CSV table of C-alpha atoms in Angstrom, one decimal:
chain,number,residue,atom,x,y,z
A,1,MET,CA,18.6,6.0,-3.4
A,2,TYR,CA,17.4,2.5,-3.3
A,3,ALA,CA,18.6,-0.1,-0.9
A,4,PRO,CA,21.5,-2.1,-2.5
A,5,ARG,CA,19.4,-5.3,-2.9
A,6,ILE,CA,16.5,-3.3,-4.6
A,7,GLN,CA,19.2,-1.6,-6.8
A,8,ASP,CA,20.5,-5.0,-7.9
A,9,LEU,CA,17.2,-6.0,-9.0
A,10,LEU,CA,16.7,-2.8,-11.0
A,11,ASP,CA,20.0,-3.2,-12.6
A,12,ARG,CA,19.0,-6.7,-14.1
A,13,GLU,CA,18.2,-6.9,-17.6
A,14,GLU,CA,16.9,-10.4,-17.8
A,15,LYS,CA,13.2,-11.3,-16.9
A,16,VAL,CA,13.8,-14.5,-15.2
A,17,PHE,CA,16.8,-14.8,-13.0
A,18,ARG,CA,18.1,-16.7,-9.9
A,19,ILE,CA,18.3,-14.8,-6.7
A,20,ASP,CA,19.7,-17.4,-4.4
A,21,ALA,CA,19.9,-21.2,-4.1
A,22,THR,CA,16.2,-21.5,-3.6
A,23,THR,CA,14.6,-18.5,-5.1
A,24,VAL,CA,13.9,-17.5,-8.8
A,25,GLY,CA,12.9,-13.9,-9.7
A,26,VAL,CA,10.3,-13.2,-12.5
A,27,SER,CA,9.5,-10.0,-14.2
A,28,HIS,CA,8.3,-11.6,-17.5
A,29,ARG,CA,4.7,-10.7,-18.0
A,30,ASP,CA,3.5,-13.9,-19.5
A,31,LEU,CA,5.4,-16.1,-17.1
A,32,ILE,CA,4.0,-14.0,-14.1
A,33,SER,CA,0.5,-14.7,-15.3
A,34,GLU,CA,1.3,-18.4,-15.6
A,35,VAL,CA,2.8,-18.6,-12.0
A,36,VAL,CA,-0.3,-16.8,-10.6
A,37,ALA,CA,-2.7,-19.1,-12.6
A,38,ALA,CA,-0.8,-22.3,-11.6
A,39,ARG,CA,-2.6,-22.7,-8.3
A,40,PRO,CA,-4.6,-20.7,-5.9
A,41,VAL,CA,-2.8,-18.4,-3.5
A,42,LEU,CA,-2.1,-20.2,-0.1
A,43,SER,CA,-3.4,-18.7,3.2
A,44,THR,CA,0.1,-18.6,4.4
A,45,GLU,CA,1.1,-16.3,1.5
A,46,ARG,CA,-1.5,-13.7,2.4
A,47,SER,CA,-0.6,-11.0,4.9
A,48,VAL,CA,-4.1,-10.5,6.2
A,49,TYR,CA,-5.9,-13.8,6.0
A,50,LYS,CA,-3.1,-16.1,7.2
A,51,PRO,CA,-4.1,-18.5,10.1
A,52,ALA,CA,-4.7,-16.7,13.5
A,53,ALA,CA,-5.7,-18.1,16.9
A,54,GLY,CA,-4.6,-21.6,15.9
A,55,ALA,CA,-6.8,-21.9,13.0
A,56,GLU,CA,-7.5,-21.0,9.3
A,57,ILE,CA,-9.6,-17.7,8.8
A,58,PRO,CA,-13.0,-18.9,7.5
A,59,HIS,CA,-14.1,-17.4,4.1
A,60,ASP,CA,-17.2,-15.9,5.6
A,61,SER,CA,-15.1,-14.1,8.4
A,62,ALA,CA,-12.8,-12.8,5.7
A,63,THR,CA,-15.7,-11.5,3.7
A,64,ARG,CA,-17.1,-9.7,6.9
A,65,THR,CA,-13.8,-8.1,7.5
A,66,ILE,CA,-13.6,-6.7,4.0
A,67,ARG,CA,-17.1,-5.3,4.3
A,68,ALA,CA,-16.4,-3.9,7.8
A,69,LEU,CA,-13.3,-2.2,6.7
A,70,GLY,CA,-15.0,-0.7,3.6
A,71,GLN,CA,-17.8,0.7,5.8
A,72,ASP,CA,-15.2,2.3,8.1
A,73,VAL,CA,-13.2,3.8,5.3
A,74,MET,CA,-16.2,5.3,3.5
A,75,ALA,CA,-17.4,6.7,6.8
A,76,GLY,CA,-14.0,8.1,7.7
A,77,ILE,CA,-13.4,9.8,4.4
A,78,ARG,CA,-16.7,11.5,4.6
A,79,THR,CA,-15.7,13.2,7.8
A,80,PRO,CA,-13.4,16.2,8.1
A,81,PRO,CA,-9.8,15.2,8.3
A,82,PRO,CA,-7.7,15.6,11.4
A,83,PRO,CA,-5.5,18.9,11.8
A,84,ALA,CA,-2.9,18.9,9.0
A,85,ARG,CA,-0.1,19.2,11.6
A,86,GLY,CA,-0.5,15.5,12.1
A,87,LEU,CA,1.1,15.1,8.7
A,88,ASN,CA,4.3,16.7,9.9
A,89,GLY,CA,7.3,14.6,10.6
A,90,PRO,CA,8.9,11.4,8.9
A,91,TRP,CA,6.9,9.8,6.2
A,92,PRO,CA,5.3,7.3,5.6
A,93,TYR,CA,5.0,7.0,9.6
A,94,ALA,CA,3.3,10.3,9.9
A,95,ALA,CA,0.9,9.5,7.3
A,96,THR,CA,0.1,6.1,8.8
A,97,SER,CA,-0.6,7.6,12.3
A,98,TYR,CA,-2.7,10.2,10.7
A,99,LEU,CA,-4.9,7.6,8.8
A,100,ARG,CA,-5.3,5.7,11.9
A,101,GLN,CA,-6.5,8.7,13.8
A,102,TRP,CA,-9.0,9.7,11.0
A,103,LEU,CA,-10.5,6.3,10.5
A,104,PHE,CA,-10.4,4.5,13.9
A,105,ALA,CA,-9.9,7.1,16.6
A,106,SER,CA,-13.5,6.4,17.7
A,107,ASP,CA,-12.7,2.8,18.9
A,108,PRO,CA,-12.3,2.3,22.6
A,109,LEU,CA,-8.7,2.7,24.0
A,110,PRO,CA,-7.8,-0.9,24.2
A,111,VAL,CA,-8.9,-1.6,20.6
A,112,SER,CA,-7.3,1.5,19.1
A,113,LEU,CA,-4.0,0.3,20.6
A,114,LEU,CA,-4.1,-2.8,18.4
A,115,SER,CA,-2.7,-1.0,15.4
A,116,LYS,CA,-0.3,1.4,17.1
A,117,ARG,CA,3.1,1.0,15.5
A,118,GLY,CA,4.9,1.1,18.9
A,119,ILE,CA,2.7,-1.8,20.0
A,120,THR,CA,2.8,-4.0,16.9
A,121,ARG,CA,6.6,-3.9,17.0
A,122,SER,CA,6.7,-5.5,20.5
A,123,PRO,CA,5.4,-9.0,20.9
A,124,ALA,CA,5.3,-8.6,24.6
A,125,LEU,CA,3.1,-5.4,24.3
A,126,SER,CA,1.0,-6.9,21.6
A,127,ARG,CA,0.1,-9.9,24.0
A,128,ILE,CA,-0.7,-7.4,26.8
A,129,VAL,CA,-3.0,-5.4,24.4
A,130,ASP,CA,-4.6,-8.5,23.1
A,131,ARG,CA,-5.6,-9.5,26.7
A,132,ALA,CA,-7.0,-6.1,27.4
A,133,VAL,CA,-9.1,-6.3,24.3
A,134,THR,CA,-10.2,-9.7,25.3
A,135,VAL,CA,-11.6,-8.4,28.6
A,136,TRP,CA,-12.7,-5.0,27.0
A,137,PRO,CA,-16.2,-4.2,28.4
A,138,ASP,CA,-19.1,-3.8,26.0
A,139,PRO,CA,-19.5,0.0,25.6
A,140,GLY,CA,-23.3,-0.3,24.8
A,141,ALA,CA,-25.6,-2.3,22.6
A,142,ASP,CA,-26.1,0.4,20.1
A,143,GLY,CA,-22.5,0.3,19.0
A,144,HIS,CA,-22.2,4.1,19.2
A,145,GLY,CA,-18.4,5.1,19.2
A,146,ARG,CA,-16.8,2.1,17.5
A,147,THR,CA,-16.0,1.1,14.0
A,148,ALA,CA,-17.4,-1.8,12.1
A,149,LEU,CA,-14.1,-3.6,12.6
A,150,ALA,CA,-14.3,-3.1,16.4
A,151,GLU,CA,-17.9,-4.4,16.4
A,152,GLN,CA,-16.6,-7.7,15.0
A,153,ILE,CA,-14.5,-8.1,18.1
A,154,ARG,CA,-17.3,-7.2,20.5
A,155,SER,CA,-19.8,-9.7,18.8
A,156,ALA,CA,-17.5,-12.6,18.4
A,157,SER,CA,-19.2,-15.8,19.8
A,158,ASP,CA,-16.3,-17.6,21.4
A,159,ALA,CA,-12.6,-17.2,22.4
A,160,GLN,CA,-11.3,-18.4,19.1
A,161,GLU,CA,-13.4,-16.2,17.0
A,162,ARG,CA,-12.7,-13.3,19.2
A,163,GLY,CA,-8.9,-14.0,18.9
A,164,GLN,CA,-9.2,-14.1,15.1
A,165,ALA,CA,-11.3,-10.9,15.1
A,166,ILE,CA,-8.5,-9.2,17.2
A,167,ALA,CA,-5.9,-10.5,14.6
A,168,MET,CA,-8.0,-9.2,11.7
A,169,TYR,CA,-8.4,-5.9,13.2
A,170,ARG,CA,-4.7,-5.5,13.7
A,171,ARG,CA,-3.7,-6.9,10.3
A,172,ALA,CA,-6.5,-5.1,8.3
A,173,THR,CA,-5.9,-1.5,9.8
A,174,ALA,CA,-2.2,-1.8,9.5
A,175,THR,CA,-2.2,-3.2,5.9
A,176,LEU,CA,-4.6,-0.5,4.8
A,177,CYS,CA,-3.0,2.5,6.5
A,178,ASP,CA,0.6,1.5,5.8
A,179,GLY,CA,-0.2,0.8,2.1
A,180,VAL,CA,-2.1,4.1,1.6
A,181,ALA,CA,0.5,6.1,3.4
A,182,ALA,CA,3.3,4.4,1.2
A,183,LEU,CA,1.4,5.2,-1.9
A,184,THR,CA,0.5,8.8,-1.1
A,185,GLY,CA,4.1,9.5,0.0
A,186,ASN,CA,5.4,8.0,-3.3
A,187,ALA,CA,3.0,10.1,-5.1
A,188,LEU,CA,4.0,13.3,-3.4
A,189,TRP,CA,7.7,12.5,-4.2
A,190,LEU,CA,7.2,11.7,-7.9
A,191,MET,CA,5.1,14.8,-8.4
A,192,GLY,CA,8.1,17.0,-7.4
A,193,PRO,CA,7.8,20.5,-6.3
A,194,ALA,CA,6.6,21.7,-9.6
A,195,GLY,CA,3.8,19.2,-9.7
A,196,ARG,CA,2.7,19.9,-6.1
A,197,GLU,CA,2.8,23.6,-6.6
A,198,GLN,CA,0.6,23.4,-9.6
A,199,LEU,CA,-2.2,21.8,-7.5
A,200,THR,CA,-1.7,24.0,-4.4
A,201,GLY,CA,-2.8,27.6,-3.7
A,202,PRO,CA,-5.2,29.7,-1.5
A,203,ALA,CA,-8.5,27.8,-0.9
A,204,GLY,CA,-10.6,30.4,-2.8
A,205,ARG,CA,-8.5,30.1,-6.0
A,206,GLU,CA,-8.5,26.3,-5.9
A,207,ARG,CA,-12.4,26.2,-5.8
A,208,GLY,CA,-12.4,28.0,-9.2
A,209,ALA,CA,-12.4,31.8,-8.6
A,210,GLY,CA,-10.9,32.8,-11.8
A,211,PRO,CA,-8.9,31.2,-14.6
A,212,ALA,CA,-6.1,30.0,-12.1
A,213,GLY,CA,-8.5,28.4,-9.9
A,214,ARG,CA,-10.2,26.6,-12.8
A,215,GLU,CA,-6.7,25.2,-13.9
A,216,ARG,CA,-6.1,23.9,-10.5
A,217,GLY,CA,-9.4,22.4,-10.3
A,218,ALA,CA,-9.0,20.6,-13.6
A,219,ALA,CA,-5.5,19.4,-12.5
A,220,ARG,CA,-6.8,18.3,-9.2
A,221,ALA,CA,-9.3,16.0,-11.1
A,222,ASP,CA,-6.2,14.1,-12.4
A,223,LEU,CA,-5.0,13.0,-8.9
A,224,THR,CA,-6.3,9.5,-9.7
A,225,ALA,CA,-4.1,9.3,-12.7
A,226,VAL,CA,-1.2,10.4,-10.5
A,227,LEU,CA,-1.8,7.6,-8.2
A,228,TRP,CA,-2.1,5.0,-11.1
A,229,GLU,CA,1.2,6.2,-12.5
A,230,THR,CA,2.7,6.1,-9.0
A,231,LEU,CA,1.5,2.4,-8.7
A,232,ARG,CA,3.5,1.8,-11.9
A,233,LEU,CA,6.7,3.4,-10.9
A,234,LEU,CA,6.9,2.9,-7.2
A,235,PRO,CA,4.3,0.2,-6.4
A,236,PRO,CA,4.2,-0.4,-2.5
A,237,ALA,CA,3.3,-4.0,-3.3
A,238,TRP,CA,6.5,-4.3,-5.4
A,239,MET,CA,7.1,-8.1,-4.9
A,240,LEU,CA,4.7,-11.1,-4.6
A,241,TYR,CA,6.1,-14.2,-3.1
A,242,ARG,CA,5.0,-17.8,-3.9
A,243,THR,CA,6.1,-21.0,-2.1
A,244,GLY,CA,7.6,-23.4,-4.4
A,245,GLY,CA,6.2,-26.8,-5.5
A,246,ASP,CA,5.0,-29.0,-8.3
A,247,ALA,CA,2.6,-26.4,-9.7
A,248,TYR,CA,5.7,-24.4,-11.1
A,249,THR,CA,7.7,-27.1,-12.4
A,250,GLY,CA,7.8,-27.0,-16.2
A,251,LEU,CA,6.7,-23.4,-16.5
A,252,HIS,CA,10.3,-22.4,-17.0
A,253,PRO,CA,13.6,-24.3,-17.0
A,254,GLU,CA,15.2,-22.1,-14.4
A,255,ILE,CA,12.4,-23.0,-11.9
A,256,ARG,CA,12.7,-26.2,-9.9
A,257,ARG,CA,10.4,-28.0,-7.7
A,258,GLU,CA,12.2,-26.7,-4.5
A,259,ASP,CA,12.4,-23.2,-5.7
A,260,ASN,CA,10.3,-20.5,-4.4
A,261,VAL,CA,9.2,-17.8,-6.9
A,262,ALA,CA,9.3,-14.0,-6.4
A,263,LEU,CA,7.2,-12.0,-8.8
A,264,PHE,CA,8.3,-8.4,-9.3
A,265,PRO,CA,5.8,-5.9,-10.5
A,266,LEU,CA,8.4,-3.2,-9.8
A,267,LEU,CA,10.7,-4.5,-12.7
A,268,MET,CA,7.8,-5.4,-15.1
A,269,HIS,CA,6.3,-2.0,-14.7
A,270,ARG,CA,9.6,-0.3,-15.9
A,271,HIS,CA,10.5,-2.6,-18.8
A,272,PRO,CA,10.7,-1.1,-22.2
A,273,ASP,CA,9.3,-4.1,-23.9
A,274,TYR,CA,6.0,-3.2,-22.1
A,275,TRP,CA,6.0,0.6,-21.7
A,276,SER,CA,6.9,3.7,-23.7
A,277,GLU,CA,9.2,6.0,-21.7
A,278,PRO,CA,9.1,3.4,-18.9
A,279,MET,CA,11.4,5.6,-16.5
A,280,SER,CA,9.3,8.9,-17.1
A,281,PHE,CA,6.6,9.9,-14.5
A,282,ARG,CA,3.8,10.5,-17.0
A,283,PRO,CA,0.2,10.5,-15.3
A,284,GLU,CA,-1.3,11.5,-18.6
A,285,ARG,CA,-0.6,8.0,-20.0
A,286,TRP,CA,-3.6,6.9,-18.0
A,287,ALA,CA,-6.0,9.6,-19.5
A,288,GLY,CA,-9.1,7.9,-21.0
A,289,VAL,CA,-8.1,4.4,-19.7
A,290,PRO,CA,-11.4,3.2,-18.3
A,291,ASP,CA,-9.8,0.3,-16.4
A,292,PRO,CA,-6.1,0.6,-15.6
A,293,GLU,CA,-5.8,-2.8,-14.1
A,294,LYS,CA,-6.6,-4.4,-17.5
A,295,THR,CA,-3.4,-2.7,-19.0
A,296,PRO,CA,-1.0,-5.4,-20.1
A,297,ALA,CA,2.2,-5.9,-17.9
A,298,TYR,CA,0.4,-3.9,-15.1
A,299,MET,CA,-0.4,-5.4,-11.7
A,300,PRO,CA,-0.7,-2.8,-9.0
A,301,PHE,CA,-2.7,-5.0,-6.9
A,302,GLY,CA,-2.0,-8.6,-8.2
A,303,PHE,CA,-3.7,-10.8,-10.7
A,304,ASP,CA,-7.1,-12.6,-10.7
A,305,GLY,CA,-7.4,-14.8,-7.8
A,306,ALA,CA,-4.7,-13.1,-5.9
A,307,ARG,CA,-5.6,-9.4,-5.9
A,308,CYS,CA,-5.2,-7.2,-3.0
A,309,TRP,CA,-8.4,-7.7,-0.7
A,310,ALA,CA,-8.7,-3.9,-0.2
A,311,LYS,CA,-7.9,-2.6,-3.7
A,312,HIS,CA,-11.2,-0.8,-4.0
A,313,LEU,CA,-10.4,1.2,-0.9
A,314,VAL,CA,-6.7,2.1,-1.6
A,315,VAL,CA,-7.0,4.6,-4.5
A,316,PRO,CA,-9.9,6.5,-3.2
A,317,LEU,CA,-8.4,6.9,0.3
A,318,ALA,CA,-5.0,7.7,-1.1
A,319,GLU,CA,-6.6,10.4,-3.2
A,320,ARG,CA,-8.4,11.8,-0.2
A,321,LEU,CA,-5.0,11.9,1.8
A,322,LEU,CA,-3.2,13.4,-1.1
A,323,SER,CA,-5.8,16.1,-1.4
A,324,VAL,CA,-5.4,16.8,2.2
A,325,ALA,CA,-1.7,17.1,1.9
A,326,LEU,CA,-1.9,19.4,-1.2
A,327,ASP,CA,-4.6,21.6,0.4
A,328,ASN,CA,-2.3,22.2,3.4
A,329,ARG,CA,0.8,22.8,1.2
A,330,LEU,CA,2.7,19.9,2.7
A,331,THR,CA,6.5,20.5,1.9
A,332,ILE,CA,9.0,17.9,1.6
A,333,ARG,CA,12.3,18.5,3.5
A,334,THR,CA,15.3,16.3,2.6
A,335,PRO,CA,18.9,17.2,2.4
A,336,LYS,CA,20.4,17.8,-0.9
A,337,HIS,CA,23.5,16.0,-2.1
A,338,PRO,CA,26.4,18.5,-2.3
A,339,LYS,CA,27.2,17.3,-5.9
A,340,HIS,CA,23.7,17.2,-7.0
A,341,PRO,CA,21.0,19.9,-7.0
A,342,LYS,CA,18.0,17.7,-6.8
A,343,GLN,CA,16.6,16.2,-3.6
A,344,GLU,CA,17.5,12.7,-2.8
A,345,THR,CA,15.8,10.2,-0.5
A,346,ASN,CA,16.1,6.7,0.8
A,347,VAL,CA,14.0,3.7,-0.5
A,348,PRO,CA,14.8,1.0,2.1
A,349,LEU,CA,14.4,-2.8,1.8
A,350,ARG,CA,10.9,-3.3,3.4
A,351,SER,CA,7.9,-5.3,2.5
A,352,LEU,CA,6.2,-2.1,1.3
A,353,LEU,CA,8.1,0.0,-1.2
A,354,SER,CA,8.0,3.5,0.2
A,355,VAL,CA,10.2,6.6,-0.1
A,356,ARG,CA,11.5,8.2,3.3
A,357,PHE,CA,11.3,11.9,3.7
A,358,ASN,CA,10.4,14.6,6.3
A,359,ALA,CA,7.5,16.8,5.7
A,360,VAL,CA,6.0,20.0,7.1
A,361,SER,CA,2.5,21.5,6.5
A,362,GLY,CA,2.1,24.9,5.4
A,363,ALA,CA,-1.3,25.3,7.0
């Protein structure tokens, strides 16, 4: 059950349309490419690398953040996951908290508070935590017990660099964990009870003890395809926003100089001009596709020059989280509509497209 404004978009048949007096929506494959290619993405249009501590984020600092986050994610997914009971409760929030515990729990208390949802939603608490991190004592020169992202805060050379490192820690951890939680939750929902049941069972059988185990093992290998198909039907990054200007004038008669442009992968991914059976959840459509991102009319992480900075981490981490959920027989609990036998859930209007449901682990 989509929020009314999202449902209104889904009901539109045209690929270029006016949303309001200063915004034009676009889901036309070629025009989206032209808009993205018209100019480089602005720093203010990026969620992570927008200015912080009164200055632009330097390119080398952004690169260090990506590398540090990659180190932390790869180190985290090689460690045993936290107890599955952490996945119980409302999704995607339960999954977000679970990922933060899994990947960043080793950081000292002041640093770990930077990405807590209750903290980030309060400007006053955020300022208090930022101050606490600023005076956070060095826990030791060897860096033991902290992530690579936290080490960037400790090793900052001056107040501005430290302030930017704090902002980057908060943004990077939140963007990654929120995005992966949304993607995994969307995948669990789209798989449905039958799809989830196919991939679950006693641990011995899953490892291949007999024909049933071998079938589950083969199916489990298709989780990546499940995620690529989820990124098509329910992409967390469902809209890209571009500030208007001269670069877009002339690309289409509907776009004026003063118009902002909203690009909608959500609509493009579902259009019958670009996809066969566009409304069907068919992970098998990705079988044998070596590079899904080269598929026409598919932009799960954006286009060249504006791709998600952590796209190489999102799918592997989501696959790992999805495996944990399936291994522990996570069950989705939602009320059923009295007139419809199928489960229903809400998809609210948020920056990340994510279904909402309650879940309980069977482990």
